[in-house]
Coordinates of C-alpha atoms and ligand atoms in Angstrom, one line a residue:
M16 CA -3.6 2.9 -35.0
T17 CA -6.7 2.3 -32.9
T18 CA -8.8 4.6 -30.8
A19 CA -10.0 4.2 -27.2
R20 CA -12.9 6.2 -25.9
I21 CA -14.1 7.5 -22.5
T22 CA -16.8 10.0 -21.3
L23 CA -16.1 12.3 -18.4
D24 CA -19.4 13.2 -16.8
P25 CA -19.6 14.5 -13.2
A26 CA -23.1 13.0 -12.9
F27 CA -21.6 9.5 -12.9
T28 CA -19.6 8.9 -9.8
I29 CA -18.1 5.9 -7.9
A30 CA -17.2 7.3 -4.5
P31 CA -15.2 10.1 -2.8
V32 CA -11.4 9.8 -3.2
N33 CA -10.5 8.3 0.1
R34 CA -7.1 9.7 1.1
R35 CA -6.4 6.4 2.9
L36 CA -5.9 4.8 -0.6
F37 CA -2.5 6.6 -0.6
G38 CA -1.0 4.4 2.1
S39 CA 2.4 2.9 2.5
F40 CA 4.1 0.3 4.8
V41 CA 7.1 0.4 7.1
E42 CA 8.1 -3.1 8.2
H43 CA 11.1 -4.1 10.4
M44 CA 12.5 -5.8 7.4
G45 CA 15.9 -5.3 5.8
R46 CA 16.7 -1.6 5.7
C47 CA 13.2 -0.1 5.7
V48 CA 13.5 1.2 9.2
Y49 CA 17.2 1.0 10.0
T50 CA 19.2 3.2 7.5
G51 CA 15.9 3.8 5.7
I52 CA 13.6 6.1 7.6
F53 CA 15.8 6.0 10.8
E54 CA 19.6 6.5 10.8
P55 CA 21.0 8.4 13.8
G56 CA 24.3 9.9 12.9
H57 CA 23.4 10.4 9.2
P58 CA 24.2 14.0 8.1
A59 CA 20.5 14.5 7.4
A60 CA 19.2 13.0 10.7
D61 CA 17.1 15.1 13.0
E62 CA 17.1 15.0 16.8
H63 CA 15.1 11.8 16.7
G64 CA 17.5 10.1 14.3
F65 CA 14.9 10.3 11.5
R66 CA 16.4 10.9 8.0
T67 CA 15.0 14.3 7.0
D68 CA 15.8 13.6 3.3
V69 CA 13.5 10.5 3.5
L70 CA 10.9 12.6 5.4
E71 CA 10.9 15.2 2.6
L72 CA 10.5 12.5 0.0
T73 CA 7.7 10.8 2.0
R74 CA 5.8 14.1 2.0
E75 CA 6.4 14.6 -1.7
L76 CA 5.2 11.1 -2.3
G77 CA 1.9 12.1 -0.7
V78 CA 1.6 9.2 1.6
E79 CA -1.4 9.5 4.0
V80 CA -1.3 6.3 6.1
V81 CA 1.6 4.0 7.0
R82 CA 1.1 0.4 8.2
Y83 CA 3.6 -0.9 10.9
P84 CA 5.6 -3.0 12.1
G85 CA 4.9 -5.9 9.7
G86 CA 4.4 -7.9 7.6
N87 CA 5.8 -11.3 8.5
F88 CA 7.9 -9.6 11.2
V89 CA 4.8 -8.8 13.3
S90 CA 4.0 -12.5 13.8
G91 CA 6.9 -13.0 16.2
Y92 CA 7.1 -9.4 17.6
R93 CA 6.8 -8.5 21.2
W94 CA 5.7 -4.8 21.1
E95 CA 6.9 -4.2 24.7
D96 CA 10.5 -4.6 23.5
G97 CA 10.1 -1.4 21.5
V98 CA 8.9 1.0 24.3
G99 CA 10.7 2.7 27.2
P100 CA 14.3 3.7 27.6
V101 CA 16.3 2.6 24.5
A102 CA 19.2 1.4 26.6
D103 CA 16.9 -1.1 28.4
R104 CA 15.5 -2.7 25.3
P105 CA 16.4 -6.2 24.5
T106 CA 18.0 -7.4 21.3
R107 CA 16.1 -10.3 19.8
L108 CA 16.1 -12.8 16.9
D109 CA 13.5 -12.0 14.2
L110 CA 12.5 -15.4 12.9
A111 CA 10.6 -14.1 9.9
W112 CA 13.6 -12.5 8.1
R113 CA 16.5 -14.0 10.1
Q114 CA 17.4 -10.6 11.4
I115 CA 18.9 -9.3 14.6
E116 CA 16.4 -6.8 16.0
T117 CA 17.9 -4.2 18.3
N118 CA 14.6 -2.5 19.1
R119 CA 16.2 0.9 18.9
F120 CA 13.1 1.9 16.9
G121 CA 9.8 0.9 18.3
L122 CA 6.2 2.2 18.9
H123 CA 7.1 5.5 20.4
E124 CA 9.6 6.3 17.6
F125 CA 7.1 5.2 15.0
I126 CA 4.3 7.4 16.3
T127 CA 6.8 10.4 16.6
W128 CA 7.9 9.7 13.0
T129 CA 4.2 9.6 11.7
R130 CA 3.6 13.0 13.4
V131 CA 6.7 14.5 11.8
A132 CA 5.8 13.0 8.4
G133 CA 2.1 14.0 8.7
V134 CA 0.7 10.6 8.1
E135 CA -1.8 8.4 9.9
P136 CA -0.5 5.3 11.7
M137 CA -1.9 1.8 11.0
M138 CA -0.8 -0.8 13.5
A139 CA -0.7 -4.6 13.2
V140 CA -1.0 -6.8 16.3
N141 CA 0.8 -10.2 16.6
L142 CA -1.6 -13.0 16.2
G143 CA 1.1 -15.5 15.2
T144 CA 2.9 -16.2 18.4
R145 CA 0.7 -14.1 20.6
G146 CA -3.0 -13.5 21.2
I147 CA -5.9 -11.5 22.7
Q148 CA -4.2 -10.3 25.9
E149 CA -1.1 -8.9 24.2
A150 CA -3.2 -7.1 21.6
C151 CA -5.4 -5.6 24.3
D152 CA -2.3 -4.6 26.3
L153 CA -0.8 -2.8 23.3
L154 CA -4.1 -1.0 22.5
E155 CA -4.4 0.1 26.2
Y156 CA -0.8 1.3 26.1
A157 CA -1.4 3.2 22.9
N158 CA -5.0 4.6 23.2
H159 CA -6.1 4.6 26.8
P160 CA -5.9 8.1 28.4
G161 CA -4.3 7.1 31.7
G162 CA -4.9 5.7 35.2
T163 CA -4.2 2.0 34.2
Y164 CA -1.0 0.0 34.2
W165 CA -0.3 0.1 30.5
S166 CA -1.5 3.7 29.9
D167 CA 0.4 5.0 32.8
L168 CA 3.5 3.2 31.5
R169 CA 3.1 5.1 28.2
I170 CA 2.9 8.3 30.2
K171 CA 6.0 7.3 32.2
H172 CA 7.7 6.7 28.9
G173 CA 7.1 10.4 27.9
A174 CA 3.8 10.3 26.0
A175 CA 1.2 12.0 28.1
E176 CA -1.4 12.0 25.4
P177 CA -2.8 8.8 24.0
Y178 CA -1.7 8.0 20.5
G179 CA -5.2 7.6 19.2
I180 CA -4.4 4.9 16.6
R181 CA -7.7 4.1 14.7
L182 CA -6.6 1.4 12.2
W183 CA -5.5 -2.0 13.4
C184 CA -4.6 -5.2 11.5
L185 CA -5.5 -8.4 13.2
G186 CA -2.3 -10.2 12.4
N187 CA -0.6 -10.7 9.0
E188 CA -0.9 -13.3 6.3
L189 CA -1.8 -16.1 8.7
D190 CA -3.0 -18.3 5.8
G191 CA 0.6 -18.6 4.7
P192 CA 2.6 -21.7 5.7
W193 CA 5.7 -19.4 5.9
Q194 CA 4.1 -17.3 8.6
V195 CA 5.3 -17.8 12.2
G196 CA 2.1 -19.1 13.9
H197 CA 0.4 -20.0 10.6
K198 CA -3.2 -21.1 11.2
T199 CA -6.1 -22.7 9.5
A200 CA -9.0 -20.5 8.5
D201 CA -11.1 -21.7 11.5
E202 CA -8.3 -21.2 14.0
Y203 CA -7.6 -17.7 12.7
G204 CA -11.2 -16.7 12.3
R205 CA -12.0 -17.6 15.9
L206 CA -8.9 -16.0 17.3
A207 CA -9.4 -12.8 15.2
N208 CA -13.1 -12.6 16.2
E209 CA -12.3 -12.9 19.9
T210 CA -9.4 -10.5 19.7
A211 CA -11.5 -7.9 17.8
K212 CA -14.3 -8.2 20.4
A213 CA -11.8 -7.7 23.3
M214 CA -10.0 -4.8 21.5
R215 CA -13.4 -3.0 21.1
L216 CA -13.9 -3.3 24.8
V217 CA -10.6 -1.4 25.3
D218 CA -11.4 1.2 22.7
P219 CA -14.7 1.2 20.8
D220 CA -13.4 3.6 18.2
V221 CA -10.9 1.3 16.5
E222 CA -11.3 0.1 12.9
L223 CA -10.2 -3.5 12.5
V224 CA -8.8 -5.3 9.5
L225 CA -9.2 -9.1 9.2
C226 CA -6.5 -11.0 7.3
G227 CA -7.6 -12.2 3.9
S228 CA -5.4 -14.4 1.7
S229 CA -1.7 -13.6 1.3
N230 CA -2.4 -13.5 -2.5
S231 CA -5.1 -14.7 -4.9
G232 CA -2.9 -17.7 -5.9
M233 CA -3.1 -19.4 -2.5
P234 CA -4.8 -22.8 -2.7
T235 CA -7.2 -21.6 0.1
F236 CA -8.1 -18.3 -1.6
G237 CA -11.8 -17.7 -1.5
A238 CA -12.5 -20.4 1.1
W239 CA -10.2 -18.6 3.5
E240 CA -12.1 -15.3 3.1
A241 CA -15.5 -17.0 3.4
T242 CA -14.5 -18.9 6.6
V243 CA -12.8 -16.1 8.4
L244 CA -15.6 -13.7 7.6
E245 CA -18.2 -16.1 8.9
H246 CA -16.3 -16.2 12.2
A247 CA -15.7 -12.4 12.5
Y248 CA -18.1 -10.5 10.3
D249 CA -19.7 -8.5 13.1
A250 CA -16.5 -7.7 14.8
V251 CA -14.4 -6.3 11.9
D252 CA -14.6 -3.4 9.4
Y253 CA -12.2 -4.6 6.6
I254 CA -10.8 -7.7 5.1
S255 CA -7.2 -7.4 3.7
L256 CA -5.8 -8.2 0.3
H257 CA -2.1 -8.6 -0.6
A258 CA -0.6 -8.8 -4.1
Y259 CA 2.8 -8.4 -5.8
Y260 CA 3.4 -8.7 -9.6
E261 CA 6.5 -9.2 -11.6
E262 CA 7.5 -9.1 -15.3
K263 CA 9.1 -12.6 -15.5
G264 CA 10.3 -11.9 -19.1
D265 CA 6.7 -11.2 -20.3
L266 CA 6.4 -7.5 -20.7
A267 CA 2.9 -7.6 -22.4
G268 CA 1.4 -9.7 -19.7
F269 CA 3.1 -7.7 -17.0
L270 CA 1.8 -4.4 -18.3
A271 CA -1.7 -5.9 -17.9
S272 CA -1.1 -6.8 -14.2
A273 CA -3.9 -4.5 -13.0
V274 CA -6.4 -6.8 -14.8
D275 CA -5.5 -9.4 -12.2
M276 CA -5.7 -6.9 -9.3
D277 CA -9.1 -5.9 -10.6
R278 CA -10.4 -9.5 -10.6
F279 CA -8.9 -10.1 -7.2
I280 CA -10.8 -7.1 -5.7
E281 CA -14.0 -8.2 -7.4
A282 CA -13.7 -11.7 -6.1
V283 CA -13.1 -10.5 -2.5
V284 CA -16.1 -8.1 -2.7
S285 CA -18.3 -10.9 -4.0
T286 CA -17.1 -13.2 -1.2
A287 CA -17.7 -10.6 1.5
D288 CA -21.1 -9.9 0.1
H289 CA -21.9 -13.6 -0.1
V290 CA -21.1 -14.0 3.6
A291 CA -23.3 -10.9 4.4
A292 CA -26.2 -12.5 2.5
K293 CA -25.7 -15.8 4.3
L294 CA -25.6 -14.1 7.7
R295 CA -28.4 -11.7 6.7
R296 CA -26.3 -8.6 7.4
R297 CA -26.8 -5.3 5.7
R298 CA -23.5 -3.7 6.8
K299 CA -20.8 -4.1 4.2
I300 CA -17.2 -5.1 4.9
N301 CA -14.8 -2.9 3.0
L302 CA -11.4 -3.9 1.6
S303 CA -8.0 -2.9 2.9
F304 CA -5.5 -3.6 0.1
D305 CA -2.7 -3.2 2.7
E306 CA 0.2 -4.7 0.6
W307 CA 0.5 -4.1 -3.1
N308 CA 3.4 -3.5 -5.4
V309 CA 5.7 -4.8 -8.1
W310 CA 8.3 -7.2 -6.8
N311 CA 10.9 -9.3 -8.7
Q312 CA 10.3 -12.3 -6.5
A313 CA 12.5 -14.5 -8.8
D314 CA 15.5 -12.5 -7.6
F315 CA 14.6 -13.1 -3.9
T316 CA 16.7 -15.8 -2.3
D317 CA 15.1 -17.6 0.5
R318 CA 16.6 -16.6 3.8
A319 CA 16.3 -20.2 5.2
G320 CA 19.7 -21.1 6.6
S321 CA 21.2 -17.6 6.2
P322 CA 23.0 -16.1 9.2
Y323 CA 21.1 -13.8 11.4
E324 CA 22.1 -10.2 10.5
E325 CA 21.2 -6.6 11.6
A326 CA 19.4 -4.7 8.8
P327 CA 20.5 -6.9 5.9
R328 CA 20.0 -5.7 2.3
L329 CA 16.8 -7.5 1.4
I330 CA 14.7 -7.1 -1.8
E331 CA 16.1 -3.8 -2.7
D332 CA 14.7 -4.0 -6.2
T333 CA 15.7 -1.3 -8.8
F334 CA 12.5 -0.6 -10.7
T335 CA 12.0 0.1 -14.4
A336 CA 9.9 2.5 -16.3
A337 CA 7.5 -0.4 -17.1
E338 CA 7.1 -1.1 -13.4
A339 CA 6.2 2.6 -12.9
V340 CA 3.5 2.2 -15.5
V341 CA 2.1 -0.9 -13.8
V342 CA 2.2 0.9 -10.4
G343 CA 0.2 3.8 -12.0
D344 CA -2.3 1.3 -13.3
F345 CA -2.7 -0.3 -9.8
L346 CA -3.6 3.2 -8.5
I347 CA -6.1 3.6 -11.3
T348 CA -7.6 0.2 -10.3
L349 CA -7.8 1.1 -6.6
L350 CA -9.5 4.4 -7.5
R351 CA -12.0 2.5 -9.7
H352 CA -12.9 0.5 -6.7
A353 CA -13.0 3.4 -4.3
D354 CA -16.5 2.4 -3.2
R355 CA -15.2 -0.8 -1.6
V356 CA -11.4 -0.4 -1.3
T357 CA -11.1 2.2 1.4
V358 CA -7.6 1.6 2.6
A359 CA -4.5 0.7 0.5
C360 CA -0.8 0.5 1.3
Q361 CA 1.9 0.3 -1.3
A362 CA 4.6 -2.0 0.2
Q363 CA 7.1 -0.8 1.4
L364 CA 8.2 2.9 1.9
A365 CA 12.0 2.8 1.9
N366 CA 14.5 0.3 0.4
I367 CA 12.3 -2.8 0.5
I368 CA 10.7 -2.9 -3.0
A369 CA 10.3 0.8 -2.4
P370 CA 9.7 4.1 -4.1
I371 CA 12.4 5.7 -1.9
R372 CA 15.9 4.2 -1.9
T373 CA 18.7 5.2 0.5
E374 CA 22.3 4.5 1.1
P375 CA 23.6 4.4 4.7
G376 CA 25.4 7.7 5.3
G377 CA 24.6 8.6 1.7
P378 CA 21.8 9.9 -0.5
A379 CA 18.1 9.1 -0.8
W380 CA 16.5 9.0 -4.3
R381 CA 13.2 8.5 -6.1
Q382 CA 12.7 5.2 -7.9
T383 CA 10.7 5.1 -11.1
I384 CA 7.6 4.0 -9.2
F385 CA 7.7 7.1 -7.0
H386 CA 6.4 9.3 -9.7
P387 CA 2.9 7.8 -10.6
F388 CA 2.2 7.5 -6.8
A389 CA 3.2 11.1 -6.0
L390 CA 1.3 12.6 -9.0
T391 CA -1.8 10.5 -8.4
S392 CA -1.9 11.4 -4.7
R393 CA -1.4 15.1 -5.4
H394 CA -4.0 15.4 -8.3
A395 CA -6.6 12.7 -7.8
R396 CA -8.9 14.5 -5.4
G397 CA -12.6 15.0 -4.8
T398 CA -14.8 12.3 -6.3
V399 CA -14.0 9.4 -8.5
L400 CA -15.9 9.5 -11.8
R401 CA -17.2 6.4 -13.5
V402 CA -15.6 6.8 -17.0
E403 CA -16.4 3.3 -18.6
P404 CA -13.5 3.1 -21.1
T405 CA -14.0 1.2 -24.4
S406 CA -10.8 0.2 -26.1
P407 CA -9.5 -2.3 -28.6
P408 CA -8.5 -5.5 -26.9
L409 CA -4.9 -6.6 -26.5
D410 CA -3.9 -10.3 -26.4
T411 CA -1.7 -11.4 -23.6
D412 CA -0.5 -14.9 -22.7
R413 CA -0.9 -14.2 -19.0
Y414 CA -4.5 -12.9 -18.9
G415 CA -5.9 -13.5 -22.3
E416 CA -7.7 -10.6 -24.0
V417 CA -7.5 -7.4 -21.9
P418 CA -8.5 -3.8 -22.6
R419 CA -5.6 -1.8 -24.0
L420 CA -6.7 1.3 -22.1
S421 CA -7.0 1.6 -18.3
A422 CA -8.4 4.9 -17.1
V423 CA -10.1 6.7 -14.3
A424 CA -10.9 10.3 -13.6
T425 CA -11.5 12.4 -10.5
R426 CA -13.4 15.7 -10.1
D427 CA -12.6 18.4 -7.5
D428 CA -13.6 22.0 -7.1
D429 CA -11.0 23.3 -9.6
G430 CA -11.1 20.7 -12.3
V431 CA -10.7 17.1 -13.5
T432 CA -7.8 14.7 -13.4
L433 CA -7.7 12.0 -16.0
L434 CA -5.3 9.0 -15.4
A435 CA -4.7 6.7 -18.3
V436 CA -2.4 3.7 -19.1
N437 CA -1.7 2.3 -22.6
R438 CA -0.9 -1.3 -21.8
D439 CA 0.3 -2.0 -25.3
P440 CA 4.1 -2.6 -25.2
G441 CA 4.6 -1.8 -28.9
E442 CA 2.1 0.7 -30.2
P443 CA 0.7 4.1 -29.2
L444 CA -3.0 4.4 -28.5
D445 CA -5.3 7.2 -29.6
L446 CA -7.6 8.3 -26.8
A447 CA -10.8 10.4 -27.4
A448 CA -12.4 11.7 -24.2
D449 CA -15.9 13.2 -24.4
L450 CA -15.8 16.3 -22.3
R451 CA -19.2 17.8 -23.2
A452 CA -20.6 17.3 -19.7
L453 CA -17.8 19.4 -18.2
G454 CA -18.9 22.7 -19.8
R455 CA -15.8 24.5 -21.2
P456 CA -12.8 22.7 -19.8
A457 CA -9.3 23.9 -20.6
L458 CA -6.1 21.9 -20.6
D459 CA -4.0 22.7 -17.6
F460 CA -1.1 20.2 -18.0
A461 CA -0.4 16.7 -19.1
L462 CA 2.5 14.5 -17.9
A463 CA 3.5 10.9 -18.9
I464 CA 5.9 8.2 -17.9
A465 CA 6.9 6.8 -21.3
E466 CA 10.4 5.7 -22.1
D467 CA 11.6 4.3 -25.4
D468 CA 13.3 1.7 -23.3
P469 CA 10.7 0.3 -20.9
H470 CA 13.5 -1.2 -18.8
R471 CA 15.3 2.1 -18.1
V472 CA 15.9 2.6 -14.3
N473 CA 16.8 5.3 -11.8
E474 CA 19.9 4.6 -9.7
R475 CA 22.0 6.3 -7.1
D476 CA 24.2 8.0 -9.7
A477 CA 21.4 8.6 -12.2
P478 CA 18.3 9.3 -10.0
A479 CA 16.4 11.2 -12.7
R480 CA 16.6 9.1 -15.8
V481 CA 13.0 8.1 -15.6
V482 CA 10.8 11.1 -14.7
P483 CA 7.4 12.3 -15.8
R484 CA 7.7 14.4 -19.0
P485 CA 5.1 16.6 -20.8
L486 CA 2.7 14.5 -22.9
A487 CA 3.2 16.3 -26.2
D488 CA 0.5 14.9 -28.4
L489 CA -2.9 16.2 -27.2
R490 CA -5.6 18.9 -27.8
V491 CA -9.1 19.8 -26.8
D492 CA -11.3 20.2 -29.9
G493 CA -15.1 20.6 -30.0
G494 CA -15.8 19.1 -26.6
T495 CA -13.4 16.2 -27.1
L496 CA -9.9 15.6 -25.7
H497 CA -7.7 13.9 -28.2
A498 CA -4.5 12.4 -26.9
R499 CA -1.9 10.0 -28.3
L500 CA -0.8 7.7 -25.4
P501 CA 2.8 6.3 -26.1
A502 CA 3.3 2.6 -26.0
A503 CA 3.7 1.2 -22.4
S504 CA 2.9 4.6 -20.8
W505 CA 1.1 6.1 -17.8
S506 CA -0.4 9.6 -18.2
L507 CA -2.0 12.2 -16.0
I508 CA -4.0 14.9 -17.8
R509 CA -5.3 17.8 -15.8
L510 CA -8.2 19.9 -17.0
T511 CA -9.6 23.1 -15.3
C512 CA -13.3 23.6 -15.4
Ligands
AHR788 O1 6.3 -6.8 2.1 C1 7.2 -7.9 2.2 C2 6.4 -9.1 2.8 O2 5.5 -9.6 1.9 C3 5.6 -8.9 4.1 O3 6.4 -9.0 5.2 C4 4.6 -10.0 4.0 O4 3.4 -9.6 4.6 C5 4.4 -10.2 2.5 O5 4.4 -11.6 2.2

C-alpha cells in the first residue's frame, strides 16, 4: 500500500469556480434533439414538446451552459430553416451525419428549452458552407432589440424580447478534413477574424470562440492554433479544444486519460501566450473546452454511404463505471485549470455519448457518467484551491509514468469539497490530506464511484447499478484526513469548516 498526500490551504487558490465549466452540448445529431430533449407526444412532454423527464435530469445534472446546434452539423446548417411557423419549415439533407432534418426544432425552440431548463445558450455559427453575412443576420435576429429586418422577423415569430445570447462559436472543427467546408488555418483564421469583427458591430457584448484543433492528435495541432490566433487574436475571447477518450482494451492507460487532457490544455495555453508575446498583447485568450467526453470511437461505423435517415441511432454508447471515473477526472482537470479554461461543454447531453439516455415513448435514465458530473457541479463551488498532490507513480503503456492520484479542492462559505481519483486499476490508494489550515473541519459526507467490476454499466432495465455510494474508509485525525481510495475510483469528500 502506498500513500498519496495533499494539503488543503485556503491561502493557495487557482481561480473562482466558473459555473460555465459545467456545460453540455445539444447537436442536431442522432437522437440528441429528436426523441432526446424534444419529443412531442411523449407521455412526459410539456406544451412545447420538451421531455420533462429529460428536463428534470438536466437540472439534476447541474448543467449551466449548453452549446447548440453543432458540432459537424452546424457546418452545413441554414439557421433560417429553424425559425418561424413550423409548418413552413423546409426538410433538408444534413450532410454531416447523413440525416433528414425536419427543422421542427430550431433556434426559437432551443432558446425556449434553455429558459425552461435554466441554462445559458451558447450558439455556433456556420463557417463551413456560409460566412460573415449569415452569421451577422443570425446575431441580428437573436440579439438586436427591434426595428430592423431580422430583429422584426424574430418579433413577428413571437419573441418580442431579444434572446441576449452572449457566447458564440465561430464555426466547428474547421481543421478537420471531414468537416463540410474544411479550411486551411490561413483560410479559417482570416474568415473567423472578419466574421468576429462584423459580429461585434452587430452586438459589442458577444464573447467569441475561435476554433482550435479537433483534437491534439491532428497533424496540424499547434501550428493551427498559432496561425488562427495570429489572424484573429484581437477579435476573439476564447480558443476551443475538443477531446474524446476511449479504453481500447487498456484500462490502466484509459484511467490516466486526464493526463493527456492536462497536457493538451497546457499546450494550448502556451501557444496562445506565445502568440500574445509575438503580437505584444497583454490581454490573455482563455480556453473553451467545448467538446470533451469518453467515446468508444472504435464502435462508431462511418456513415459514408449509409441511407439518409431521420433521427438515426448514432453513438449511443453505454458507459461503464471506469468511464465515470475518467469523466470525474476530466472535471478535476478542468477545475485545476480554472484560471484559463473558463468554458467547458461535456458532449453531448442526451443519447449521443451522453449522461442521459432515453427511449422514444419510454423512460429516461442516468448513465454512469451522470453521477460525477452532477456531484461535482453541485458541490464544487466558490474558489478552486491549489492542492499540489504528491503520489506514487503508476506505469502506463499509453502515457508512461503518471501520478496515481488526481485531486482538486474547492472552498465555499460553508466548507471544502475534495475531489480525488485513484487511477490505479488494481490497488487501493491511501490518501493523507493535511487540513491544519482549515481550522477545525468536520467530515460532512463522502461518496465514491468504485465498482468491483469496472465495466459494470447502467441500462434501461437496470438504471441504478452504478451509483455513488458512501466512501467507508475515512477519518479525520489530528488535522489530517485519512482516506482509502478504492482501485479505479472517483471520490467526493465534503468537509464543513
Ligand atoms: O460530438 C460529436 C461530434 O464530435 C461533433 O459533431 C464534432 O464536432 C466532433 O467531432
